[in-house]
């Protein structure tokens, strides 16, 4: 392998004038709240499915099994396909919705895609809160899923287009921060509602999803569309004004012209879906598939969805289980802040490599700690100190994810596609993410039952593979203007071979890698 393979390809590009205006900051904060609905949902299902009243009403067979199995094999007591369908149906809906969302996002703008997502989620929350049977429950989940599909399609792209290149990482990660806040709120709400004795606590948990939905629905109405999308839809003057406003300077000609050039090029493309298969987009297509795939194969959602179930499995009581998931939720939020403040300084690669190594080590330790106590029979329990250690390493693992694959899994795909394939590329990203979220959600309880502690080694193996992949195949993208990203791929030791000089039309005033010096090399 070429020695240079490990070296960043070195961002090629230039820096446009302009500062971080208050206006752009606030629009990004509002747009990022789209992450709340996704996060709330991730966090709420695990807690709800561990509530006895919920199980008794909708999944009595699981409830009985849980009661009967009190002191037998810990690994298998929650294994039920029906129960996992409740959790995972949402992700299938989101997967399908993201393809429709691609067209809405491209044709009507990013803003309406967010609005549509918020409204659908709102209806889903109402249906779920009022659910009388499994059908209503699953129907509600499907509507929530459609909402998530639309929001996850439009929000990351919106943020990356609005942000000045040198702060793009920070502003984009606002989305992931909102996801983690959503998860934490859901964990806290579950903790509170599980104490409601009337057996309707789960209703409150599910219905409160309406709050984040209302935030993004109303918020999106106040959002302007991005200059990129405005130009692409023929509103050149509005785009120029918007660029002026968000960059806070008159000196916007260079960026504006590059956006127009990017849009003109995108107009030559009739079928973004067929186009994305062309060799010159091989790198982007590969990343659009592998990054979300790898993100899910870190195994993070085992913790996010099933933390309470998992903690119960390894012998924690009801209260301790829900409390421990509040702790992992807190770690998730605070560790995300680390990436916000470092991603544009150290770059994406360093975070990926550091976070990946940390996760791998923790997974090996967690698997081994469980193996020692529960072995393969699944019988046994943990003492207080031992359980404390276990939670500590799970937290360290969550922290590693929260400053690497969590935020970067949304940031990197949103910043690497040229305009002509951006919506299509993002919907591949969203749908692969949802597909594997679905698969993991659906398979986890069965996998735990069969693979036992080995499950942690299994995900650890994947983390090793993905970290190696990043080391060799992902060039650094920090500080590179989004419409010039093609230069980064052109300069990469591997992906460069798929792109010829004729493929590069953007930023004609910038020769390969010889633009104005960047703020920071
Ligand atoms: C992932 C989710 C995950 C969450 C955890 C997101 O980036 O897409 O699947 O549950 O991070 O914080």
XYZ file of C-alpha atoms and ligand atoms in Angstrom:
533
model
C 0.000 0.000 0.000
C 1.360 3.371 -0.889
C 2.901 5.072 2.089
C 1.047 8.239 1.187
C -2.256 6.489 1.667
C -2.460 7.482 5.291
C -1.709 11.097 4.574
C -4.594 13.547 4.190
C -4.943 14.346 0.543
C -4.737 17.947 1.620
C -7.798 20.015 1.043
C -7.660 21.761 -2.268
C -9.659 24.938 -2.441
C -9.980 28.479 -1.364
C -11.549 30.578 1.284
C -14.407 32.898 0.510
C -14.672 36.175 2.382
C -17.311 36.523 5.044
C -17.877 35.859 8.699
C -20.232 33.866 10.833
C -23.226 36.158 11.007
C -25.785 35.987 13.761
C -28.377 35.385 11.099
C -26.689 32.267 9.763
C -26.083 31.065 13.292
C -29.761 31.305 14.205
C -31.034 29.762 10.990
C -28.678 26.857 11.586
C -29.853 26.449 15.180
C -33.484 26.374 14.051
C -32.804 23.947 11.210
C -30.769 21.694 13.474
C -33.816 21.201 15.693
C -34.903 18.809 12.941
C -32.552 16.388 14.711
C -34.764 16.448 17.803
C -37.491 14.324 16.266
C -35.038 11.643 15.199
C -33.339 11.677 18.586
C -36.556 11.663 20.579
C -37.686 8.663 18.732
C -34.449 6.737 19.137
C -34.508 7.341 22.864
C -38.155 6.745 23.574
C -38.742 3.254 22.179
C -36.291 1.383 24.396
C -37.769 2.784 27.592
C -41.347 2.276 26.500
C -40.757 -1.330 25.493
C -39.319 -2.010 28.921
C -42.449 -0.714 30.705
C -44.641 -3.502 32.028
C -47.915 -1.664 31.377
C -46.973 -1.165 27.727
C -45.969 -4.793 27.291
C -49.126 -6.044 29.016
C -51.349 -3.986 26.739
C -49.724 -4.555 23.359
C -47.315 -7.462 23.713
C -48.722 -9.726 26.438
C -46.740 -12.732 25.224
C -43.455 -10.876 25.725
C -44.624 -9.776 29.139
C -45.471 -13.311 30.193
C -42.170 -14.600 28.909
C -40.332 -11.923 30.850
C -42.214 -12.889 34.009
C -41.691 -16.613 33.518
C -38.015 -16.260 32.703
C -37.185 -14.385 35.859
C -34.177 -16.444 36.738
C -33.198 -18.328 33.597
C -31.024 -17.266 30.664
C -30.539 -13.493 30.888
C -29.484 -13.125 27.270
C -32.793 -14.299 25.783
C -35.607 -13.021 27.905
C -36.688 -10.137 25.661
C -36.327 -11.867 22.311
C -39.568 -11.133 20.404
C -39.929 -10.293 16.708
C -43.204 -8.472 17.287
C -41.679 -6.215 19.897
C -38.758 -5.333 17.658
C -41.160 -4.598 14.798
C -42.559 -1.828 16.955
C -39.124 -0.259 17.258
C -37.920 -0.887 13.749
C -40.994 -0.207 11.565
C -40.190 3.475 11.769
C -36.867 3.013 10.035
C -38.341 1.163 7.078
C -40.792 4.012 6.589
C -37.974 6.543 6.807
C -35.988 4.588 4.245
C -38.764 4.735 1.658
C -39.671 8.327 2.498
C -36.145 9.572 1.881
C -36.468 8.798 -1.840
C -39.531 11.010 -2.113
C -37.864 13.564 0.082
C -34.988 13.773 -2.426
C -37.340 15.140 -5.067
C -39.135 17.513 -2.679
C -35.804 18.813 -1.403
C -34.504 19.426 -4.914
C -37.627 20.821 -6.547
C -39.242 22.802 -3.714
C -36.191 23.572 -1.594
C -34.788 22.235 1.673
C -37.202 24.222 3.819
C -40.422 22.550 2.651
C -38.906 19.173 3.106
C -38.290 20.027 6.765
C -41.797 21.379 7.145
C -43.341 18.256 5.621
C -41.255 16.108 7.932
C -42.394 18.030 11.002
C -46.108 17.833 10.166
C -46.065 14.104 9.432
C -44.186 13.434 12.635
C -46.757 15.475 14.544
C -49.627 13.325 13.274
C -47.674 10.168 14.060
C -47.110 11.338 17.634
C -50.840 11.950 18.128
C -51.719 8.526 16.767
C -49.187 6.837 19.010
C -50.245 8.672 22.138
C -53.846 7.651 21.533
C -53.063 4.074 20.433
C -55.676 1.449 21.290
C -54.109 -1.481 19.465
C -50.896 -2.631 17.824
C -52.136 -1.449 14.435
C -52.500 2.164 15.588
C -49.159 1.886 17.228
C -47.404 0.689 14.081
C -49.280 3.146 11.833
C -48.165 5.982 14.082
C -44.587 4.702 13.907
C -44.757 4.699 10.109
C -45.828 8.358 10.066
C -43.032 9.205 12.482
C -40.671 7.400 10.139
C -41.791 9.438 7.153
C -41.139 12.569 9.209
C -37.645 11.401 10.097
C -36.927 10.493 6.460
C -37.775 14.015 5.302
C -35.941 15.785 8.099
C -32.776 13.722 7.819
C -32.760 14.251 4.080
C -32.987 18.021 4.222
C -31.453 19.248 7.485
C -27.812 18.121 7.075
C -27.677 19.400 3.501
C -29.280 22.683 4.553
C -26.716 23.212 7.286
C -23.763 22.387 5.078
C -24.974 24.761 2.375
C -25.655 27.642 4.747
C -22.409 27.446 6.670
C -19.206 29.194 5.651
C -16.738 26.463 4.648
C -14.406 26.907 7.576
C -17.202 26.480 10.124
C -19.245 23.924 8.259
C -18.340 21.076 10.568
C -19.344 22.991 13.659
C -22.680 24.185 12.294
C -23.582 20.871 10.733
C -22.930 19.011 13.962
C -25.720 21.100 15.467
C -27.920 18.439 13.875
C -26.218 15.602 15.737
C -26.259 17.665 18.937
C -30.036 17.963 18.595
C -30.281 14.218 17.975
C -28.448 13.558 21.226
C -30.547 16.127 23.117
C -33.655 14.432 21.743
C -32.393 11.061 22.957
C -31.591 12.443 26.406
C -34.983 14.155 26.795
C -36.649 10.910 25.812
C -34.594 8.992 28.392
C -35.541 11.482 31.110
C -39.198 11.443 30.146
C -39.230 7.643 30.218
C -37.661 7.746 33.639
C -40.463 10.035 34.842
C -43.377 8.320 33.099
C -42.314 4.852 34.230
C -43.235 6.022 37.712
C -46.834 6.756 36.721
C -48.822 4.023 38.389
C -52.039 4.145 36.352
C -50.462 2.171 33.501
C -50.602 5.091 31.028
C -47.057 6.407 31.449
C -46.094 5.074 28.006
C -48.847 7.210 26.442
C -47.224 10.351 27.807
C -43.832 9.238 26.500
C -45.161 8.597 23.015
C -47.419 11.660 22.810
C -44.670 14.048 23.912
C -42.981 13.405 20.558
C -45.355 16.155 19.427
C -43.190 18.747 21.169
C -40.048 18.373 19.039
C -42.291 17.946 15.991
C -43.982 21.274 16.677
C -40.591 22.965 17.114
C -39.281 21.994 13.683
C -42.643 22.464 11.963
C -43.051 26.026 13.167
C -39.311 26.749 13.022
C -39.016 25.707 9.374
C -41.642 28.262 8.355
C -39.233 31.006 9.384
C -36.220 29.576 7.616
C -34.884 31.047 4.378
C -33.764 28.677 1.660
C -30.075 28.197 0.943
C -28.403 30.229 -1.833
C -27.424 26.964 -3.558
C -31.012 25.782 -3.698
C -32.331 29.227 -4.717
C -29.942 29.430 -7.656
C -30.720 25.895 -8.623
C -34.403 26.769 -8.765
C -33.817 29.893 -10.860
C -34.067 32.579 -8.160
C -30.690 34.149 -8.838
C -31.359 37.577 -7.392
C -32.833 36.173 -4.185
C -29.817 33.909 -3.903
C -27.409 36.808 -4.235
C -29.273 38.735 -1.527
C -29.310 35.692 0.712
C -25.592 35.111 0.258
C -24.960 38.730 1.074
C -27.033 38.419 4.214
C -25.594 35.173 5.485
C -21.958 36.035 4.805
C -22.267 39.575 6.180
C -20.089 41.133 3.441
C -20.436 42.730 -0.001
C -17.571 40.667 -1.265
C -19.593 37.655 -2.340
C -18.999 37.614 -6.089
C -16.530 34.784 -6.092
C -18.703 32.465 -4.033
C -21.802 33.496 -5.947
C -20.167 32.794 -9.299
C -19.027 29.394 -8.134
C -22.540 28.568 -6.956
C -23.924 29.620 -10.342
C -21.305 27.505 -12.110
C -22.203 24.538 -9.912
C -25.853 25.044 -10.676
C -25.248 25.334 -14.423
C -23.362 22.125 -14.363
C -26.124 20.465 -12.389
C -28.622 21.560 -15.062
C -26.749 19.493 -17.633
C -27.685 16.453 -15.657
C -31.106 15.089 -16.414
C -31.198 12.066 -14.218
C -29.352 12.466 -10.918
C -29.992 8.822 -10.120
C -28.351 7.500 -13.278
C -25.695 10.151 -13.072
C -24.513 9.158 -9.636
C -23.419 5.819 -11.087
C -20.858 7.437 -13.399
C -17.210 6.682 -12.610
C -16.406 10.264 -11.660
C -18.787 9.957 -8.697
C -17.466 6.585 -7.579
C -15.892 8.039 -4.444
C -19.030 9.896 -3.378
C -21.273 6.927 -4.094
C -19.023 4.629 -2.110
C -19.079 7.017 0.844
C -22.859 7.513 0.587
C -23.233 3.771 1.067
C -20.372 2.851 3.371
C -20.444 5.730 5.855
C -24.031 5.152 7.045
C -23.530 1.392 6.862
C -20.459 1.621 9.054
C -22.127 4.114 11.397
C -24.790 1.582 12.225
C -22.321 -1.292 12.429
C -20.573 0.478 15.296
C -23.435 -1.053 17.283
C -24.378 2.300 18.843
C -28.082 1.690 18.555
C -27.838 -1.379 20.692
C -27.140 1.100 23.463
C -29.478 3.830 22.246
C -32.553 1.688 21.653
C -32.076 -0.978 24.167
C -30.001 0.509 26.974
C -32.768 -0.075 29.539
C -33.429 -3.578 28.200
C -29.704 -4.275 28.028
C -29.118 -3.075 31.563
C -32.046 -5.165 32.736
C -30.637 -8.125 30.838
C -27.391 -7.899 32.711
C -29.235 -7.851 35.962
C -29.987 -4.206 36.831
C -33.343 -3.420 38.439
C -36.017 -1.370 36.641
C -34.995 1.941 38.097
C -31.265 1.399 37.757
C -31.765 0.437 34.118
C -33.604 3.599 33.199
C -31.159 5.684 35.261
C -28.169 4.143 33.507
C -29.633 5.062 30.147
C -29.989 8.635 31.357
C -26.274 8.532 32.164
C -25.301 7.243 28.703
C -27.626 9.907 27.250
C -25.797 12.663 29.130
C -22.416 11.391 28.009
C -23.709 11.340 24.444
C -24.696 15.021 24.546
C -21.542 16.314 26.218
C -19.171 14.291 24.086
C -20.848 15.647 20.951
C -19.755 19.128 22.066
C -16.155 17.943 21.779
C -16.624 17.337 18.078
C -18.330 20.703 17.596
C -15.266 22.497 18.869
C -12.643 20.349 17.180
C -14.015 19.221 13.839
C -12.963 22.257 11.825
C -9.612 22.481 13.578
C -8.352 18.900 13.721
C -10.442 17.730 10.806
C -12.755 14.810 10.211
C -10.128 12.119 9.843
C -8.474 12.605 13.230
C -11.838 12.369 14.983
C -12.779 9.273 13.037
C -9.499 7.543 13.830
C -9.381 8.489 17.500
C -13.066 7.788 18.155
C -12.889 4.453 16.332
C -9.898 3.260 18.360
C -11.580 4.247 21.617
C -14.798 2.433 20.711
C -12.931 -0.715 19.743
C -11.041 -0.907 23.030
C -14.240 -0.329 25.028
C -16.169 -2.977 23.108
C -13.525 -5.573 23.864
C -13.592 -4.643 27.554
C -17.410 -4.639 27.804
C -17.698 -8.008 26.019
C -15.098 -9.487 28.323
C -16.660 -8.082 31.497
C -20.003 -9.620 30.551
C -18.359 -12.895 29.516
C -16.674 -13.238 32.893
C -19.949 -12.886 34.815
C -22.598 -14.354 32.547
C -20.455 -16.723 30.473
C -22.267 -18.515 27.690
C -25.084 -19.841 29.845
C -26.337 -16.324 30.601
C -26.747 -17.168 34.247
C -25.327 -14.973 36.932
C -25.429 -11.397 38.064
C -23.210 -8.393 38.683
C -22.081 -6.854 41.935
C -22.371 -3.091 42.386
C -18.753 -2.200 41.636
C -18.592 -4.579 38.719
C -21.768 -3.103 37.216
C -20.285 0.350 37.755
C -17.234 -0.599 35.676
C -19.461 -1.926 32.968
C -21.466 1.274 32.765
C -18.219 3.275 32.776
C -16.836 1.493 29.709
C -20.176 1.683 27.943
C -20.075 5.444 28.557
C -16.541 5.682 27.203
C -17.681 3.829 24.108
C -20.651 6.188 23.685
C -18.299 9.176 24.054
C -16.023 7.819 21.311
C -19.015 7.478 19.017
C -20.375 10.875 19.949
C -17.324 12.729 18.686
C -16.674 10.568 15.649
C -19.113 8.350 13.782
C -22.189 10.018 15.259
C -21.744 13.546 13.920
C -19.443 12.652 11.043
C -21.866 10.052 9.758
C -24.161 12.970 8.884
C -21.609 15.685 8.219
C -19.339 13.967 5.709
C -22.044 12.708 3.323
C -23.735 16.118 3.370
C -20.599 17.932 2.246
C -19.102 15.683 -0.422
C -21.690 15.631 -3.201
C -21.646 18.096 -6.067
C -24.950 19.930 -6.441
C -26.151 17.804 -9.385
C -26.259 14.665 -7.279
C -26.612 16.160 -3.801
C -30.239 15.283 -3.150
C -29.891 11.823 -4.670
C -26.663 11.190 -2.767
C -28.167 12.315 0.499
C -31.164 10.075 0.083
C -28.860 7.105 -0.492
C -27.119 8.101 2.725
C -30.380 8.385 4.667
C -31.842 5.183 3.298
C -28.737 3.079 3.922
C -28.611 4.520 7.435
C -32.257 3.670 8.033
C -31.942 0.223 6.480
C -29.159 -0.759 8.827
C -30.789 0.962 11.778
C -33.790 -1.222 10.977
C -31.723 -4.383 10.634
C -29.865 -3.797 13.892
C -33.066 -2.877 15.742
C -34.779 -5.950 14.376
C -31.923 -8.349 14.907
C -30.393 -7.146 18.151
C -32.436 -9.068 20.679
C -32.067 -12.292 18.691
C -28.367 -11.631 18.190
C -27.911 -11.046 21.911
C -29.726 -14.280 22.614
C -27.469 -16.275 20.247
C -24.154 -14.434 20.200
C -24.285 -13.473 23.878
C -21.302 -11.394 25.007
C -19.733 -12.136 21.582
C -22.063 -9.494 20.179
C -19.745 -6.827 21.527
C -16.770 -8.453 19.816
C -18.794 -8.656 16.615
C -19.387 -4.910 16.538
C -15.794 -4.345 17.660
C -14.624 -6.247 14.566
C -16.637 -3.900 12.379
C -15.222 -0.857 14.123
C -11.745 -2.150 13.312
C -12.661 -2.532 9.631
C -14.264 0.903 9.345
C -11.389 2.665 11.085
C -8.938 1.071 8.658
C -11.183 2.097 5.771
C -11.167 5.721 6.897
C -7.404 5.685 7.265
C -6.947 4.717 3.631
C -9.932 6.013 1.744
C -11.384 9.140 3.281
C -9.579 12.368 2.405
C -9.777 15.350 4.723
C -12.672 17.647 3.855
C -12.386 20.371 6.480
C -12.353 23.974 5.247
C -13.030 23.051 1.618
C -15.928 24.948 0.022
C -18.698 22.528 -0.669
C -18.921 23.236 -4.405
C -15.181 22.598 -4.773
C -15.061 19.264 -3.083
C -14.349 17.519 -6.387
C -10.769 18.778 -6.130
C -10.284 16.824 -2.925
C -11.257 13.588 -4.620
C -9.164 14.443 -7.668
C -6.120 14.795 -5.403
C -6.715 11.556 -3.510
C -4.281 8.684 -4.093
C -7.077 6.200 -4.857
C -10.181 8.120 -5.927
C -8.217 10.451 -8.178
C -8.022 7.737 -10.836
C -11.791 7.928 -11.432
C -11.789 11.646 -12.174
C -10.249 13.217 -15.223
C -9.297 16.870 -15.576
C -12.252 17.390 -17.943
C -14.574 16.447 -15.108
C -13.544 19.511 -13.183
C -15.469 22.600 -14.207
C -16.171 24.114 -10.862
C -14.072 27.036 -9.694
C -12.307 27.432 -13.042
C -10.433 30.290 -11.490
C -8.813 27.826 -9.142
C -6.279 25.473 -10.544
C -6.030 22.081 -8.945
C -5.099 22.688 -5.370
C -3.736 26.131 -6.075
C -6.496 28.394 -4.876
C -6.095 31.261 -2.521
C -4.334 30.045 0.550
C -6.689 28.633 3.116
C -6.942 29.995 6.613
C -5.292 26.915 7.948
C -3.385 24.245 6.103
C -27.169 7.907 14.448
C -28.215 7.217 15.249
C -27.762 7.100 16.683
C -27.385 8.449 17.245
C -26.842 8.351 18.622
C -26.866 9.244 15.074
O -25.872 9.881 14.352
O -27.583 8.068 13.110
O -28.474 5.971 14.674
O -28.754 6.546 17.462
O -26.453 9.072 16.412
O -26.505 9.584 19.150
